[in-house]
């Protein structure tokens, strides 16, 4: 199949494409958790340890004002007979579950905002700031061009990412790579990809408040170092964490938000798109908005068309 045909199919902007053995969900089912997540979603962690600050205080960092926990509701099962999500990918929390907002916990001061790339990567690799370090195989720092104009932000590593130490290496990652390719973007050349959480939550459970708080400085520093012209937040968790809100993904889409001075576009999580084929075209529209936003950012900086670093 020719490349352009493949991309049209992959993005769902041609005839509807259904993965073998999977059933497309009906519109509106994007607010529901997948079968495989129902038992995990909302299950609280049994023991809440008091983390020991691992770093000497230097300058206070912003503590997140909220954390997000998904809770399963009775009757949340999708009506489709699609295979469990694990059949496609190893997905932590996703766009679909409702959220519960909790008050902030105080965060210990940190010097993360002073670190260069090497020091930051080493700090993350050795991080013991929360209990997620206890069961991880690898931290998942981020991948791609550290000077990219485009930054994509996901939620947290799944099983494959934990094994390989790289974000989005499962089926969702393949879809993501194909979507990026349609914009002449790739993690090998002109995109940087990172997650809000750097360690896999065991069993892909939802993150605890303090886990989000303790990981947040790493992503903040990555954004400061990359200095992207546009950020694409993938999935409800990533979007809510960045934008500090509890909005639904549909209300956050199709608008330009801002994270620390950088325009942010919100789109669906690629793992969600693997199950909800009818929303692939919406995700494509989101990427087109990101591209438009990127071009506008370049124009504002006086960069001529054709001289851009990332994306057509
Ligand atoms: N989902 C994410 O949000 N990030 C990954 O790295 C993998 C799956």
CSV table of C-alpha atoms and ligand atoms in Angstrom, one decimal:
chain,number,residue,atom,x,y,z
A,1,UNK,CA,0.0,0.0,0.0
A,2,UNK,CA,1.3,3.5,-0.8
A,3,UNK,CA,2.4,5.6,2.1
A,4,UNK,CA,-0.3,8.2,1.6
A,5,UNK,CA,-3.0,5.6,1.5
A,6,UNK,CA,-1.6,4.0,4.6
A,7,UNK,CA,-1.6,7.4,6.5
A,8,UNK,CA,-5.2,8.1,5.4
A,9,UNK,CA,-6.2,4.8,6.7
A,10,UNK,CA,-4.2,5.1,9.9
A,11,UNK,CA,-5.7,8.5,10.7
A,12,UNK,CA,-9.2,7.4,10.0
A,13,UNK,CA,-9.9,10.2,7.5
A,14,UNK,CA,-10.8,7.7,4.8
A,15,UNK,CA,-13.2,4.9,5.1
A,16,UNK,CA,-13.6,3.5,8.6
A,17,UNK,CA,-10.9,1.1,9.4
A,18,UNK,CA,-11.4,-1.6,12.0
A,19,UNK,CA,-8.6,-3.5,13.6
A,20,UNK,CA,-9.3,-7.2,13.1
A,21,UNK,CA,-11.2,-8.6,16.1
A,22,UNK,CA,-12.1,-5.1,17.4
A,23,UNK,CA,-15.4,-3.4,17.2
A,24,UNK,CA,-15.6,0.4,16.8
A,25,UNK,CA,-17.3,2.1,19.7
A,26,UNK,CA,-20.3,4.3,19.2
A,27,UNK,CA,-19.8,8.1,19.5
A,28,UNK,CA,-19.9,9.3,23.1
A,29,UNK,CA,-18.3,6.2,24.5
A,30,UNK,CA,-15.1,8.1,24.9
A,31,UNK,CA,-16.1,9.0,28.4
A,32,UNK,CA,-16.0,5.3,29.5
A,33,UNK,CA,-13.1,3.3,30.8
A,34,UNK,CA,-12.1,0.2,28.9
A,35,UNK,CA,-13.0,-3.2,30.2
A,36,UNK,CA,-9.4,-3.9,31.2
A,37,UNK,CA,-9.3,-0.9,33.4
A,38,UNK,CA,-12.6,-1.2,35.2
A,39,UNK,CA,-11.1,-3.2,38.1
A,40,UNK,CA,-8.0,-1.0,38.3
A,41,UNK,CA,-9.7,2.4,37.9
A,42,UNK,CA,-10.3,4.1,41.2
A,43,UNK,CA,-8.7,1.3,43.3
A,44,UNK,CA,-6.9,3.3,46.0
A,45,UNK,CA,-3.4,2.3,47.0
A,46,UNK,CA,-3.5,0.4,50.2
A,47,UNK,CA,-0.7,2.1,52.0
A,48,UNK,CA,0.2,5.8,51.8
A,49,UNK,CA,3.8,6.2,52.8
A,50,UNK,CA,5.1,9.5,53.8
A,51,UNK,CA,7.9,10.2,51.2
A,52,UNK,CA,11.2,11.3,52.3
A,53,UNK,CA,12.4,14.4,50.4
A,54,UNK,CA,15.5,13.2,48.5
A,55,UNK,CA,16.8,16.6,47.6
A,56,UNK,CA,18.2,19.5,49.6
A,57,UNK,CA,15.9,22.5,49.7
A,58,UNK,CA,17.1,25.4,47.5
A,59,UNK,CA,14.2,27.2,45.9
A,60,UNK,CA,10.5,26.4,46.3
A,61,UNK,CA,8.7,24.9,43.4
A,62,UNK,CA,5.1,25.3,42.5
A,63,UNK,CA,3.1,22.5,44.1
A,64,UNK,CA,0.2,21.3,41.9
A,65,UNK,CA,-3.1,22.5,43.2
A,66,UNK,CA,-4.8,19.2,42.4
A,67,UNK,CA,-4.3,15.6,41.5
A,68,UNK,CA,-6.5,13.4,39.5
A,69,UNK,CA,-7.9,10.1,40.3
A,70,UNK,CA,-10.2,8.1,38.1
A,71,UNK,CA,-13.0,6.2,39.6
A,72,UNK,CA,-14.9,3.4,38.0
A,73,UNK,CA,-18.7,3.8,38.0
A,74,UNK,CA,-21.2,0.9,37.9
A,75,UNK,CA,-22.2,0.3,34.3
A,76,UNK,CA,-19.0,1.7,32.9
A,77,UNK,CA,-18.2,-1.2,30.7
A,78,UNK,CA,-18.1,-0.5,27.0
A,79,UNK,CA,-20.8,-2.2,25.2
A,80,UNK,CA,-18.5,-3.3,22.5
A,81,UNK,CA,-17.1,-6.8,22.4
A,82,UNK,CA,-13.6,-5.6,21.5
A,83,UNK,CA,-10.8,-7.5,23.1
A,84,UNK,CA,-9.5,-6.0,26.4
A,85,UNK,CA,-7.3,-3.1,26.0
A,86,UNK,CA,-4.3,-5.1,27.0
A,87,UNK,CA,-4.6,-6.9,23.7
A,88,UNK,CA,-3.5,-3.6,22.0
A,89,UNK,CA,-1.3,-2.0,24.5
A,90,UNK,CA,-0.4,-1.6,28.0
A,91,UNK,CA,-2.2,1.5,29.0
A,92,UNK,CA,-2.3,3.3,32.3
A,93,UNK,CA,-5.2,5.6,33.1
A,94,UNK,CA,-6.8,7.2,30.0
A,95,UNK,CA,-9.1,9.9,28.8
A,96,UNK,CA,-12.2,8.1,29.5
A,97,UNK,CA,-12.7,7.7,33.2
A,98,UNK,CA,-14.3,10.4,35.3
A,99,UNK,CA,-12.0,12.3,37.6
A,100,UNK,CA,-11.9,13.2,41.3
A,101,UNK,CA,-10.0,16.3,42.3
A,102,UNK,CA,-8.2,16.3,45.6
A,103,UNK,CA,-6.5,19.1,47.5
A,104,UNK,CA,-2.8,19.7,47.0
A,105,UNK,CA,-0.1,18.2,49.2
A,106,UNK,CA,2.9,20.4,50.2
A,107,UNK,CA,5.9,19.6,48.0
A,108,UNK,CA,9.5,19.7,49.2
A,109,UNK,CA,11.6,22.4,47.5
A,110,UNK,CA,13.9,21.1,44.8
A,111,UNK,CA,16.7,22.3,42.6
A,112,UNK,CA,15.4,20.4,39.5
A,113,UNK,CA,14.8,23.7,37.7
A,114,UNK,CA,18.6,24.4,37.7
A,115,UNK,CA,19.6,21.1,36.1
A,116,UNK,CA,21.0,20.6,32.5
A,117,UNK,CA,19.9,17.7,30.3
A,118,UNK,CA,22.5,15.3,31.6
A,119,UNK,CA,21.9,16.1,35.2
A,120,UNK,CA,18.2,16.0,34.8
A,121,UNK,CA,18.3,12.6,33.1
A,122,UNK,CA,20.5,11.2,35.8
A,123,UNK,CA,18.3,12.7,38.5
A,124,UNK,CA,15.2,11.0,37.0
A,125,UNK,CA,17.1,7.7,36.5
A,126,UNK,CA,18.0,7.6,40.2
A,127,UNK,CA,14.8,9.2,41.5
A,128,UNK,CA,13.3,7.9,44.7
A,129,UNK,CA,11.0,10.8,45.4
A,130,UNK,CA,7.9,8.6,45.5
A,131,UNK,CA,6.9,4.9,45.9
A,132,UNK,CA,6.8,4.3,42.2
A,133,UNK,CA,10.5,3.8,42.2
A,134,UNK,CA,10.1,0.6,44.2
A,135,UNK,CA,8.6,-1.5,41.4
A,136,UNK,CA,9.8,0.1,38.2
A,137,UNK,CA,12.2,-1.6,35.8
A,138,UNK,CA,13.3,1.6,34.2
A,139,UNK,CA,12.4,5.2,34.5
A,140,UNK,CA,11.0,6.6,31.3
A,141,UNK,CA,12.6,10.0,30.8
A,142,UNK,CA,11.7,11.1,27.3
A,143,UNK,CA,12.9,10.7,23.8
A,144,UNK,CA,13.5,12.7,20.7
A,145,UNK,CA,15.1,16.0,19.7
A,146,UNK,CA,15.9,18.0,22.8
A,147,UNK,CA,15.6,21.2,20.7
A,148,UNK,CA,12.4,20.2,19.0
A,149,UNK,CA,9.7,22.8,18.2
A,150,UNK,CA,7.1,20.2,19.0
A,151,UNK,CA,6.7,18.5,22.3
A,152,UNK,CA,4.2,15.7,22.9
A,153,UNK,CA,3.2,14.8,26.4
A,154,UNK,CA,1.5,11.6,27.5
A,155,UNK,CA,0.5,10.2,30.8
A,156,UNK,CA,2.8,7.5,32.3
A,157,UNK,CA,4.8,4.5,31.1
A,158,UNK,CA,3.0,1.3,30.6
A,159,UNK,CA,4.5,-2.2,30.8
A,160,UNK,CA,6.4,-2.0,27.5
A,161,UNK,CA,7.7,1.5,28.3
A,162,UNK,CA,8.8,0.3,31.7
A,163,UNK,CA,10.7,-2.5,30.1
A,164,UNK,CA,12.3,-0.5,27.4
A,165,UNK,CA,12.8,2.9,29.2
A,166,UNK,CA,11.2,4.8,26.2
A,167,UNK,CA,7.8,6.4,26.0
A,168,UNK,CA,5.1,5.1,23.6
A,169,UNK,CA,6.7,1.9,22.3
A,170,UNK,CA,3.6,-0.3,22.2
A,171,UNK,CA,0.7,-0.3,19.7
A,172,UNK,CA,-0.3,3.2,20.8
A,173,UNK,CA,3.2,4.4,20.1
A,174,UNK,CA,3.0,3.0,16.6
A,175,UNK,CA,-0.2,4.8,15.9
A,176,UNK,CA,1.4,8.0,17.4
A,177,UNK,CA,4.4,7.6,15.1
A,178,UNK,CA,2.2,7.2,12.1
A,179,UNK,CA,0.2,10.3,12.9
A,180,UNK,CA,3.3,12.3,13.4
A,181,UNK,CA,4.7,11.0,10.1
A,182,UNK,CA,1.7,12.6,8.4
A,183,UNK,CA,2.9,15.9,9.6
A,184,UNK,CA,6.5,15.1,8.7
A,185,UNK,CA,7.3,14.8,12.3
A,186,UNK,CA,9.2,12.0,14.1
A,187,UNK,CA,10.7,11.2,17.4
A,188,UNK,CA,14.0,10.5,15.5
A,189,UNK,CA,14.3,14.0,14.2
A,190,UNK,CA,12.0,16.9,15.2
A,191,UNK,CA,9.7,16.0,18.1
A,192,UNK,CA,10.3,15.5,21.8
A,193,UNK,CA,8.0,13.0,23.6
A,194,UNK,CA,7.7,12.8,27.4
A,195,UNK,CA,5.2,11.7,30.0
A,196,UNK,CA,3.8,13.5,33.1
A,197,UNK,CA,4.9,10.6,35.2
A,198,UNK,CA,8.3,9.0,34.7
A,199,UNK,CA,7.7,5.6,36.4
A,200,UNK,CA,5.1,3.0,35.7
A,201,UNK,CA,2.3,2.9,38.3
A,202,UNK,CA,2.1,-0.8,39.3
A,203,UNK,CA,-0.7,-2.6,37.5
A,204,UNK,CA,-1.3,0.7,35.6
A,205,UNK,CA,-3.2,2.0,38.5
A,206,UNK,CA,-4.0,5.7,38.7
A,207,UNK,CA,-1.3,8.0,40.1
A,208,UNK,CA,-1.5,9.2,43.7
A,209,UNK,CA,-1.5,12.9,44.4
A,210,UNK,CA,2.0,13.0,45.8
A,211,UNK,CA,3.4,11.0,42.9
A,212,UNK,CA,2.1,13.6,40.5
A,213,UNK,CA,3.5,16.4,42.7
A,214,UNK,CA,6.9,14.8,43.0
A,215,UNK,CA,7.3,14.1,39.3
A,216,UNK,CA,6.0,17.4,38.0
A,217,UNK,CA,9.3,19.4,38.4
A,218,UNK,CA,11.0,17.0,35.9
A,219,UNK,CA,8.5,17.7,33.2
A,220,UNK,CA,8.6,21.4,33.9
A,221,UNK,CA,12.3,21.3,33.5
A,222,UNK,CA,12.1,19.3,30.3
A,223,UNK,CA,9.7,21.9,28.8
A,224,UNK,CA,12.1,24.7,29.9
A,225,UNK,CA,15.0,23.0,28.3
A,226,UNK,CA,13.3,22.0,25.0
A,227,UNK,CA,11.6,25.3,24.7
A,228,UNK,CA,8.9,23.9,22.3
A,229,UNK,CA,6.8,26.2,20.1
A,230,UNK,CA,3.8,24.0,20.6
A,231,UNK,CA,2.9,21.2,23.1
A,232,UNK,CA,0.4,18.5,22.3
A,233,UNK,CA,-1.2,17.0,25.4
A,234,UNK,CA,-2.4,13.4,24.8
A,235,UNK,CA,-5.3,12.2,26.9
A,236,UNK,CA,-7.3,13.7,29.7
A,237,UNK,CA,-4.8,13.0,32.4
A,238,UNK,CA,-1.9,14.7,30.6
A,239,UNK,CA,-4.1,17.7,29.7
A,240,UNK,CA,-5.6,18.1,33.2
A,241,UNK,CA,-2.2,17.8,34.8
A,242,UNK,CA,-0.6,20.4,32.5
A,243,UNK,CA,-3.6,22.8,32.6
A,244,UNK,CA,-4.5,22.3,36.2
A,245,UNK,CA,-8.1,21.8,35.6
A,246,UNK,CA,-10.7,19.0,35.7
A,247,UNK,CA,-12.3,19.6,32.4
A,248,UNK,CA,-13.4,16.9,30.0
A,249,UNK,CA,-11.3,16.1,27.0
A,250,UNK,CA,-14.0,17.2,24.6
A,251,UNK,CA,-14.2,20.7,26.3
A,252,UNK,CA,-10.4,21.1,26.1
A,253,UNK,CA,-10.1,20.1,22.5
A,254,UNK,CA,-10.2,22.6,19.6
A,255,UNK,CA,-8.8,25.5,21.7
A,256,UNK,CA,-5.3,26.8,22.3
A,257,UNK,CA,-4.3,26.6,25.9
A,258,UNK,CA,-1.1,27.6,27.5
A,259,UNK,CA,1.5,25.9,29.7
A,260,UNK,CA,4.3,28.1,31.1
A,261,UNK,CA,4.0,30.4,28.1
A,262,UNK,CA,3.8,27.6,25.5
A,263,UNK,CA,0.7,27.0,23.4
A,264,UNK,CA,-1.0,23.7,24.2
A,265,UNK,CA,-3.3,21.6,22.1
A,266,UNK,CA,-5.3,18.8,23.7
A,267,UNK,CA,-6.0,15.6,21.9
A,268,UNK,CA,-7.1,12.1,22.6
A,269,UNK,CA,-4.6,9.5,23.9
A,270,UNK,CA,-3.4,7.2,21.1
A,271,UNK,CA,-4.4,4.1,23.1
A,272,UNK,CA,-7.9,5.4,23.2
A,273,UNK,CA,-7.9,6.0,19.5
A,274,UNK,CA,-6.9,2.3,19.0
A,275,UNK,CA,-10.3,1.4,20.4
A,276,UNK,CA,-12.4,4.4,19.2
A,277,UNK,CA,-11.7,4.5,15.6
A,278,UNK,CA,-14.4,7.1,14.9
A,279,UNK,CA,-12.4,9.6,16.9
A,280,UNK,CA,-9.2,9.3,14.8
A,281,UNK,CA,-10.4,12.0,12.5
A,282,UNK,CA,-10.9,14.3,15.5
A,283,UNK,CA,-7.4,13.6,16.5
A,284,UNK,CA,-6.2,14.5,13.1
A,285,UNK,CA,-8.1,17.8,13.4
A,286,UNK,CA,-6.4,18.4,16.7
A,287,UNK,CA,-3.0,17.9,15.0
A,288,UNK,CA,-4.0,20.3,12.3
A,289,UNK,CA,-4.8,22.9,14.9
A,290,UNK,CA,-1.4,22.2,16.5
A,291,UNK,CA,0.3,22.7,13.1
A,292,UNK,CA,-1.6,26.0,12.6
A,293,UNK,CA,-0.7,27.1,16.1
A,294,UNK,CA,2.9,26.2,15.4
A,295,UNK,CA,3.0,28.2,12.1
A,296,UNK,CA,1.5,31.2,13.9
A,297,UNK,CA,4.1,31.0,16.6
A,298,UNK,CA,6.8,30.9,13.9
A,299,UNK,CA,5.2,33.8,12.1
A,300,UNK,CA,5.2,35.8,15.3
A,301,UNK,CA,8.9,35.2,15.7
A,302,UNK,CA,9.5,36.2,12.0
A,303,UNK,CA,10.5,32.7,10.9
A,304,UNK,CA,9.8,32.4,7.2
A,305,UNK,CA,7.7,29.6,5.8
A,306,UNK,CA,9.9,26.8,4.7
A,307,UNK,CA,12.5,27.6,7.2
A,308,UNK,CA,10.7,25.9,10.0
A,309,UNK,CA,12.4,23.1,11.9
A,310,UNK,CA,9.4,20.8,12.6
A,311,UNK,CA,6.3,19.9,10.6
A,312,UNK,CA,4.9,20.8,7.2
B,1,LIG,N1,0.8,5.8,27.5
B,1,LIG,C1,1.4,7.0,27.8
B,1,LIG,O1,0.7,8.0,28.2
B,1,LIG,N2,2.7,7.1,27.8
B,1,LIG,C2,3.5,6.1,27.4
B,1,LIG,O2,4.7,6.3,27.4
B,1,LIG,C3,2.9,4.9,27.0
B,1,LIG,C4,1.5,4.8,27.0
